[in-house]
Amino acid sequence: MPAWEPPYRGLRVLDISQGLAGPSCASILAQQGAEVIKVEPPAGDWGRGIGWGLEGKCGLFIAGNLGKRSIAIDATRPKGRELLARLAQGADVVVESFRPGVAARLGLGYADLAARDPRLVYVSVNGYGQDGPYEKRPGSDSVFQAMTGLMRVNRDASGTPRKVGVLVADICTGVYAAQATGAALYRRATTGKGGHVEASLLEATTAFQAMAVVEHEIAGGKTVQPVAVPAATYATADGYINVTALTDPMFAKLAQAIGRTDWAGDASFAKVAGRLERRGEIDAGLGALFATAPTAHWIELLSRHDVLCGAVNSYAEMRADPQVRHSRILTELDQAPYGRILVPRLPGVPPEAAAAIRPAPGIGEHSIEVLEGLGATSAEIAALVEEGIVLAG
């Protein structure tokens, strides 16, 4: 195979966003070859303090900031804002995640920057959008999981809504924003015009659930029956297994695999409607059976009969999975202060290229380097550091 060519090589990105959604958008661009400069306040991106971590490098921050260089600037002061404007002038893409109106007050709004460079692709990531009744409200991943119906979709057996355990609203917003940025860059390549990309957590979390939202719409708001029986998780002798029979032939294969000739020959089990009526019986039978042997036994048996199944893994078990290891889905990076750690590889980036990605930076780790790249003299850099306009990590 030919050597991988990073598609965004030569692209200059200024990331003035914080948290996870905006930064992860910029990190996706970085991992595909873009030169991304992350601007933080001297105290650091507030995302550095979410969850456990050393030296401001928690899991959230590392995951959202791979591939970047960091400069720390005090944008509350005029010289800091001037410096930000200089950085923005050389950028192809600017990513921001302020509440509506804040970037404009800093002189970094879309109208300000596009007036100087009509080819600029300007990316705004926020909670509710640029306007509307909620534009000034604070928001978080849990808020958008609640608002968009995701917690209800993820309800437990008693009907109590539950939050998905990862920051899915932030993560999917970053992915959608990166996709829209790529589309805007393609438009720029074909027309010469930049543009304003807007992605809110509200719209992205809703779009993430498109299938369920459309199903609710076409069913007239009725509670839709499960699409398959079985489609559940069962305890085994040493863990858990998830088993699904999406179609009638799949159920027949499951019945054959576990030796339930009575199910295979029962006409009322031949169609999903009949299985729905006897769902309790099927689940009870499978639950009792799967509890008699280890997960590995059932995975081997069911896979041999082409039954959809998967072990319910911990992250440690996922990491040890032979297919995960073979596909090199996790890549090793030298991430200070932890040493070598495994991080998920961005899909589409080959393992060799992923292993060369910059680790997530410290606060202002590259401030001097970035200023030198702007053409600042040693005396100018020293003055900015002395005055506290720039923090050099």
JSON list of C-alpha atoms in Angstrom, two decimals, residues 179-334:
[
{"chain": "A", "resi": 179, "resn": "GLN", "atom": "CA", "xyz": [-17.35, 16.64, 9.38]},
{"chain": "A", "resi": 180, "resn": "ALA", "atom": "CA", "xyz": [-18.99, 20.01, 8.68]},
{"chain": "A", "resi": 181, "resn": "THR", "atom": "CA", "xyz": [-15.55, 21.66, 8.76]},
{"chain": "A", "resi": 182, "resn": "GLY", "atom": "CA", "xyz": [-14.31, 19.21, 6.15]},
{"chain": "A", "resi": 183, "resn": "ALA", "atom": "CA", "xyz": [-17.33, 20.04, 3.96]},
{"chain": "A", "resi": 184, "resn": "ALA", "atom": "CA", "xyz": [-16.65, 23.78, 4.36]},
{"chain": "A", "resi": 185, "resn": "LEU", "atom": "CA", "xyz": [-13.01, 23.28, 3.40]},
{"chain": "A", "resi": 186, "resn": "TYR", "atom": "CA", "xyz": [-14.09, 21.38, 0.28]},
{"chain": "A", "resi": 187, "resn": "ARG", "atom": "CA", "xyz": [-16.41, 24.24, -0.63]},
{"chain": "A", "resi": 188, "resn": "ARG", "atom": "CA", "xyz": [-13.54, 26.65, -0.13]},
{"chain": "A", "resi": 189, "resn": "ALA", "atom": "CA", "xyz": [-11.33, 24.55, -2.39]},
{"chain": "A", "resi": 190, "resn": "THR", "atom": "CA", "xyz": [-13.95, 24.62, -5.16]},
{"chain": "A", "resi": 191, "resn": "THR", "atom": "CA", "xyz": [-15.31, 28.16, -4.77]},
{"chain": "A", "resi": 192, "resn": "GLY", "atom": "CA", "xyz": [-12.64, 30.10, -2.90]},
{"chain": "A", "resi": 193, "resn": "LYS", "atom": "CA", "xyz": [-15.14, 31.05, -0.20]},
{"chain": "A", "resi": 194, "resn": "GLY", "atom": "CA", "xyz": [-14.88, 30.26, 3.48]},
{"chain": "A", "resi": 195, "resn": "GLY", "atom": "CA", "xyz": [-17.87, 30.27, 5.79]},
{"chain": "A", "resi": 196, "resn": "HIS", "atom": "CA", "xyz": [-19.31, 29.93, 9.25]},
{"chain": "A", "resi": 197, "resn": "VAL", "atom": "CA", "xyz": [-19.84, 26.37, 10.52]},
{"chain": "A", "resi": 198, "resn": "GLU", "atom": "CA", "xyz": [-22.23, 26.15, 13.48]},
{"chain": "A", "resi": 199, "resn": "ALA", "atom": "CA", "xyz": [-22.70, 23.03, 15.59]},
{"chain": "A", "resi": 200, "resn": "SER", "atom": "CA", "xyz": [-24.64, 22.92, 18.85]},
{"chain": "A", "resi": 201, "resn": "LEU", "atom": "CA", "xyz": [-24.75, 20.10, 21.37]},
{"chain": "A", "resi": 202, "resn": "LEU", "atom": "CA", "xyz": [-28.55, 20.27, 21.19]},
{"chain": "A", "resi": 203, "resn": "GLU", "atom": "CA", "xyz": [-28.70, 19.63, 17.45]},
{"chain": "A", "resi": 204, "resn": "ALA", "atom": "CA", "xyz": [-25.84, 17.11, 17.38]},
{"chain": "A", "resi": 205, "resn": "THR", "atom": "CA", "xyz": [-27.25, 14.97, 20.20]},
{"chain": "A", "resi": 206, "resn": "THR", "atom": "CA", "xyz": [-30.59, 14.94, 18.40]},
{"chain": "A", "resi": 207, "resn": "ALA", "atom": "CA", "xyz": [-28.99, 14.04, 15.07]},
{"chain": "A", "resi": 208, "resn": "PHE", "atom": "CA", "xyz": [-27.09, 11.23, 16.80]},
{"chain": "A", "resi": 209, "resn": "GLN", "atom": "CA", "xyz": [-30.49, 9.66, 17.58]},
{"chain": "A", "resi": 210, "resn": "ALA", "atom": "CA", "xyz": [-31.90, 10.06, 14.05]},
{"chain": "A", "resi": 211, "resn": "MET", "atom": "CA", "xyz": [-33.15, 6.48, 13.74]},
{"chain": "A", "resi": 212, "resn": "ALA", "atom": "CA", "xyz": [-35.06, 6.56, 17.03]},
{"chain": "A", "resi": 213, "resn": "VAL", "atom": "CA", "xyz": [-36.45, 10.06, 16.39]},
{"chain": "A", "resi": 214, "resn": "VAL", "atom": "CA", "xyz": [-37.70, 9.08, 12.92]},
{"chain": "A", "resi": 215, "resn": "GLU", "atom": "CA", "xyz": [-39.17, 5.84, 14.25]},
{"chain": "A", "resi": 216, "resn": "HIS", "atom": "CA", "xyz": [-41.09, 7.82, 16.89]},
{"chain": "A", "resi": 217, "resn": "GLU", "atom": "CA", "xyz": [-42.31, 10.18, 14.15]},
{"chain": "A", "resi": 218, "resn": "ILE", "atom": "CA", "xyz": [-43.58, 7.55, 11.73]},
{"chain": "A", "resi": 219, "resn": "ALA", "atom": "CA", "xyz": [-45.19, 5.56, 14.54]},
{"chain": "A", "resi": 220, "resn": "GLY", "atom": "CA", "xyz": [-47.23, 8.59, 15.59]},
{"chain": "A", "resi": 221, "resn": "GLY", "atom": "CA", "xyz": [-45.57, 8.85, 18.97]},
{"chain": "A", "resi": 222, "resn": "LYS", "atom": "CA", "xyz": [-46.50, 5.32, 20.00]},
{"chain": "A", "resi": 223, "resn": "THR", "atom": "CA", "xyz": [-44.06, 3.24, 22.00]},
{"chain": "A", "resi": 224, "resn": "VAL", "atom": "CA", "xyz": [-42.45, 1.05, 19.38]},
{"chain": "A", "resi": 225, "resn": "GLN", "atom": "CA", "xyz": [-42.00, -2.63, 20.13]},
{"chain": "A", "resi": 226, "resn": "PRO", "atom": "CA", "xyz": [-38.48, -4.07, 20.34]},
{"chain": "A", "resi": 227, "resn": "VAL", "atom": "CA", "xyz": [-37.02, -4.77, 16.91]},
{"chain": "A", "resi": 228, "resn": "ALA", "atom": "CA", "xyz": [-35.84, -8.23, 17.92]},
{"chain": "A", "resi": 229, "resn": "VAL", "atom": "CA", "xyz": [-36.31, -11.02, 20.43]},
{"chain": "A", "resi": 230, "resn": "PRO", "atom": "CA", "xyz": [-33.94, -11.84, 21.95]},
{"chain": "A", "resi": 231, "resn": "ALA", "atom": "CA", "xyz": [-31.91, -8.64, 22.12]},
{"chain": "A", "resi": 232, "resn": "ALA", "atom": "CA", "xyz": [-30.57, -8.66, 25.63]},
{"chain": "A", "resi": 233, "resn": "THR", "atom": "CA", "xyz": [-27.65, -9.14, 27.99]},
{"chain": "A", "resi": 234, "resn": "TYR", "atom": "CA", "xyz": [-27.46, -12.31, 30.07]},
{"chain": "A", "resi": 235, "resn": "ALA", "atom": "CA", "xyz": [-25.28, -13.37, 32.99]},
{"chain": "A", "resi": 236, "resn": "THR", "atom": "CA", "xyz": [-22.90, -16.23, 32.30]},
{"chain": "A", "resi": 237, "resn": "ALA", "atom": "CA", "xyz": [-20.94, -18.36, 34.78]},
{"chain": "A", "resi": 238, "resn": "ASP", "atom": "CA", "xyz": [-18.16, -15.77, 34.81]},
{"chain": "A", "resi": 239, "resn": "GLY", "atom": "CA", "xyz": [-19.50, -12.55, 33.28]},
{"chain": "A", "resi": 240, "resn": "TYR", "atom": "CA", "xyz": [-22.08, -11.37, 30.75]},
{"chain": "A", "resi": 241, "resn": "ILE", "atom": "CA", "xyz": [-22.94, -11.92, 27.11]},
{"chain": "A", "resi": 242, "resn": "ASN", "atom": "CA", "xyz": [-25.12, -9.92, 24.74]},
{"chain": "A", "resi": 243, "resn": "VAL", "atom": "CA", "xyz": [-27.16, -11.96, 22.26]},
{"chain": "A", "resi": 244, "resn": "THR", "atom": "CA", "xyz": [-29.37, -10.63, 19.46]},
{"chain": "A", "resi": 245, "resn": "ALA", "atom": "CA", "xyz": [-31.50, -12.28, 16.78]},
{"chain": "A", "resi": 246, "resn": "LEU", "atom": "CA", "xyz": [-32.44, -9.48, 14.39]},
{"chain": "A", "resi": 247, "resn": "THR", "atom": "CA", "xyz": [-34.27, -11.68, 11.87]},
{"chain": "A", "resi": 248, "resn": "ASP", "atom": "CA", "xyz": [-36.31, -14.86, 11.89]},
{"chain": "A", "resi": 249, "resn": "PRO", "atom": "CA", "xyz": [-33.49, -16.94, 10.34]},
{"chain": "A", "resi": 250, "resn": "MET", "atom": "CA", "xyz": [-31.13, -15.61, 13.02]},
{"chain": "A", "resi": 251, "resn": "PHE", "atom": "CA", "xyz": [-33.47, -16.86, 15.73]},
{"chain": "A", "resi": 252, "resn": "ALA", "atom": "CA", "xyz": [-33.57, -20.25, 14.04]},
{"chain": "A", "resi": 253, "resn": "LYS", "atom": "CA", "xyz": [-29.74, -20.36, 14.13]},
{"chain": "A", "resi": 254, "resn": "LEU", "atom": "CA", "xyz": [-29.77, -19.47, 17.82]},
{"chain": "A", "resi": 255, "resn": "ALA", "atom": "CA", "xyz": [-32.26, -22.22, 18.62]},
{"chain": "A", "resi": 256, "resn": "GLN", "atom": "CA", "xyz": [-30.15, -24.72, 16.69]},
{"chain": "A", "resi": 257, "resn": "ALA", "atom": "CA", "xyz": [-26.93, -23.59, 18.39]},
{"chain": "A", "resi": 258, "resn": "ILE", "atom": "CA", "xyz": [-28.26, -24.11, 21.91]},
{"chain": "A", "resi": 259, "resn": "GLY", "atom": "CA", "xyz": [-30.13, -27.31, 21.10]},
{"chain": "A", "resi": 260, "resn": "ARG", "atom": "CA", "xyz": [-33.64, -25.92, 21.59]},
{"chain": "A", "resi": 261, "resn": "THR", "atom": "CA", "xyz": [-35.33, -28.06, 18.97]},
{"chain": "A", "resi": 262, "resn": "ASP", "atom": "CA", "xyz": [-38.65, -27.22, 20.60]},
{"chain": "A", "resi": 263, "resn": "TRP", "atom": "CA", "xyz": [-38.14, -23.54, 19.77]},
{"chain": "A", "resi": 264, "resn": "ALA", "atom": "CA", "xyz": [-36.95, -24.32, 16.25]},
{"chain": "A", "resi": 265, "resn": "GLY", "atom": "CA", "xyz": [-40.05, -26.39, 15.58]},
{"chain": "A", "resi": 266, "resn": "ASP", "atom": "CA", "xyz": [-42.57, -24.09, 17.25]},
{"chain": "A", "resi": 267, "resn": "ALA", "atom": "CA", "xyz": [-44.53, -22.11, 14.63]},
{"chain": "A", "resi": 268, "resn": "SER", "atom": "CA", "xyz": [-45.31, -19.38, 17.17]},
{"chain": "A", "resi": 269, "resn": "PHE", "atom": "CA", "xyz": [-41.57, -18.65, 17.42]},
{"chain": "A", "resi": 270, "resn": "ALA", "atom": "CA", "xyz": [-41.08, -18.41, 13.66]},
{"chain": "A", "resi": 271, "resn": "LYS", "atom": "CA", "xyz": [-41.97, -14.70, 13.48]},
{"chain": "A", "resi": 272, "resn": "VAL", "atom": "CA", "xyz": [-40.96, -11.78, 15.69]},
{"chain": "A", "resi": 273, "resn": "ALA", "atom": "CA", "xyz": [-44.58, -11.01, 16.62]},
{"chain": "A", "resi": 274, "resn": "GLY", "atom": "CA", "xyz": [-44.94, -14.45, 18.19]},
{"chain": "A", "resi": 275, "resn": "ARG", "atom": "CA", "xyz": [-41.59, -14.18, 19.95]},
{"chain": "A", "resi": 276, "resn": "LEU", "atom": "CA", "xyz": [-42.63, -10.82, 21.37]},
{"chain": "A", "resi": 277, "resn": "GLU", "atom": "CA", "xyz": [-45.68, -12.44, 22.99]},
{"chain": "A", "resi": 278, "resn": "ARG", "atom": "CA", "xyz": [-43.45, -15.06, 24.59]},
{"chain": "A", "resi": 279, "resn": "ARG", "atom": "CA", "xyz": [-40.48, -12.80, 25.26]},
{"chain": "A", "resi": 280, "resn": "GLY", "atom": "CA", "xyz": [-40.45, -13.57, 28.98]},
{"chain": "A", "resi": 281, "resn": "GLU", "atom": "CA", "xyz": [-40.25, -17.28, 28.29]},
{"chain": "A", "resi": 282, "resn": "ILE", "atom": "CA", "xyz": [-37.38, -16.84, 25.81]},
{"chain": "A", "resi": 283, "resn": "ASP", "atom": "CA", "xyz": [-35.41, -14.57, 28.12]},
{"chain": "A", "resi": 284, "resn": "ALA", "atom": "CA", "xyz": [-35.90, -16.90, 31.09]},
{"chain": "A", "resi": 285, "resn": "GLY", "atom": "CA", "xyz": [-34.76, -19.90, 29.05]},
{"chain": "A", "resi": 286, "resn": "LEU", "atom": "CA", "xyz": [-31.69, -18.14, 27.74]},
{"chain": "A", "resi": 287, "resn": "GLY", "atom": "CA", "xyz": [-30.86, -16.69, 31.15]},
{"chain": "A", "resi": 288, "resn": "ALA", "atom": "CA", "xyz": [-30.94, -20.10, 32.81]},
{"chain": "A", "resi": 289, "resn": "LEU", "atom": "CA", "xyz": [-28.85, -21.67, 30.04]},
{"chain": "A", "resi": 290, "resn": "PHE", "atom": "CA", "xyz": [-26.15, -19.02, 29.77]},
{"chain": "A", "resi": 291, "resn": "ALA", "atom": "CA", "xyz": [-25.56, -19.07, 33.53]},
{"chain": "A", "resi": 292, "resn": "THR", "atom": "CA", "xyz": [-24.30, -22.67, 33.27]},
{"chain": "A", "resi": 293, "resn": "ALA", "atom": "CA", "xyz": [-21.04, -21.97, 31.41]},
{"chain": "A", "resi": 294, "resn": "PRO", "atom": "CA", "xyz": [-18.40, -19.26, 30.98]},
{"chain": "A", "resi": 295, "resn": "THR", "atom": "CA", "xyz": [-18.73, -16.46, 28.47]},
{"chain": "A", "resi": 296, "resn": "ALA", "atom": "CA", "xyz": [-15.95, -17.81, 26.25]},
{"chain": "A", "resi": 297, "resn": "HIS", "atom": "CA", "xyz": [-17.83, -21.09, 25.82]},
{"chain": "A", "resi": 298, "resn": "TRP", "atom": "CA", "xyz": [-20.97, -19.34, 24.62]},
{"chain": "A", "resi": 299, "resn": "ILE", "atom": "CA", "xyz": [-19.08, -16.95, 22.33]},
{"chain": "A", "resi": 300, "resn": "GLU", "atom": "CA", "xyz": [-17.35, -19.88, 20.63]},
{"chain": "A", "resi": 301, "resn": "LEU", "atom": "CA", "xyz": [-20.56, -21.92, 20.29]},
{"chain": "A", "resi": 302, "resn": "LEU", "atom": "CA", "xyz": [-22.80, -19.10, 19.08]},
{"chain": "A", "resi": 303, "resn": "SER", "atom": "CA", "xyz": [-20.20, -17.68, 16.70]},
{"chain": "A", "resi": 304, "resn": "ARG", "atom": "CA", "xyz": [-19.79, -21.11, 15.13]},
{"chain": "A", "resi": 305, "resn": "HIS", "atom": "CA", "xyz": [-23.52, -20.97, 14.29]},
{"chain": "A", "resi": 306, "resn": "ASP", "atom": "CA", "xyz": [-23.32, -17.38, 13.00]},
{"chain": "A", "resi": 307, "resn": "VAL", "atom": "CA", "xyz": [-25.33, -15.97, 15.91]},
{"chain": "A", "resi": 308, "resn": "LEU", "atom": "CA", "xyz": [-24.90, -12.28, 16.80]},
{"chain": "A", "resi": 309, "resn": "CYS", "atom": "CA", "xyz": [-23.19, -12.20, 20.18]},
{"chain": "A", "resi": 310, "resn": "GLY", "atom": "CA", "xyz": [-20.54, -10.35, 22.12]},
{"chain": "A", "resi": 311, "resn": "ALA", "atom": "CA", "xyz": [-18.83, -10.57, 25.47]},
{"chain": "A", "resi": 312, "resn": "VAL", "atom": "CA", "xyz": [-19.69, -7.64, 27.74]},
{"chain": "A", "resi": 313, "resn": "ASN", "atom": "CA", "xyz": [-16.14, -6.44, 28.32]},
{"chain": "A", "resi": 314, "resn": "SER", "atom": "CA", "xyz": [-14.46, -4.12, 30.75]},
{"chain": "A", "resi": 315, "resn": "TYR", "atom": "CA", "xyz": [-11.97, -1.71, 29.18]},
{"chain": "A", "resi": 316, "resn": "ALA", "atom": "CA", "xyz": [-9.15, -4.03, 30.25]},
{"chain": "A", "resi": 317, "resn": "GLU", "atom": "CA", "xyz": [-10.87, -6.95, 28.54]},
{"chain": "A", "resi": 318, "resn": "MET", "atom": "CA", "xyz": [-11.54, -4.85, 25.44]},
{"chain": "A", "resi": 319, "resn": "ARG", "atom": "CA", "xyz": [-7.86, -3.94, 25.30]},
{"chain": "A", "resi": 320, "resn": "ALA", "atom": "CA", "xyz": [-6.90, -7.64, 25.44]},
{"chain": "A", "resi": 321, "resn": "ASP", "atom": "CA", "xyz": [-9.42, -8.71, 22.81]},
{"chain": "A", "resi": 322, "resn": "PRO", "atom": "CA", "xyz": [-7.62, -10.44, 19.90]},
{"chain": "A", "resi": 323, "resn": "GLN", "atom": "CA", "xyz": [-9.53, -8.48, 17.21]},
{"chain": "A", "resi": 324, "resn": "VAL", "atom": "CA", "xyz": [-8.83, -5.17, 18.96]},
{"chain": "A", "resi": 325, "resn": "ARG", "atom": "CA", "xyz": [-5.15, -6.09, 19.17]},
{"chain": "A", "resi": 326, "resn": "HIS", "atom": "CA", "xyz": [-5.00, -7.30, 15.57]},
{"chain": "A", "resi": 327, "resn": "SER", "atom": "CA", "xyz": [-6.65, -4.12, 14.26]},
{"chain": "A", "resi": 328, "resn": "ARG", "atom": "CA", "xyz": [-4.43, -1.93, 16.44]},
{"chain": "A", "resi": 329, "resn": "ILE", "atom": "CA", "xyz": [-7.46, 0.08, 17.49]},
{"chain": "A", "resi": 330, "resn": "LEU", "atom": "CA", "xyz": [-5.47, 1.36, 20.47]},
{"chain": "A", "resi": 331, "resn": "THR", "atom": "CA", "xyz": [-2.15, 3.09, 19.89]},
{"chain": "A", "resi": 332, "resn": "GLU", "atom": "CA", "xyz": [0.67, 3.83, 22.30]},
{"chain": "A", "resi": 333, "resn": "LEU", "atom": "CA", "xyz": [1.66, 7.43, 22.96]},
{"chain": "A", "resi": 334, "resn": "ASP", "atom": "CA", "xyz": [4.25, 8.96, 25.25]}
]
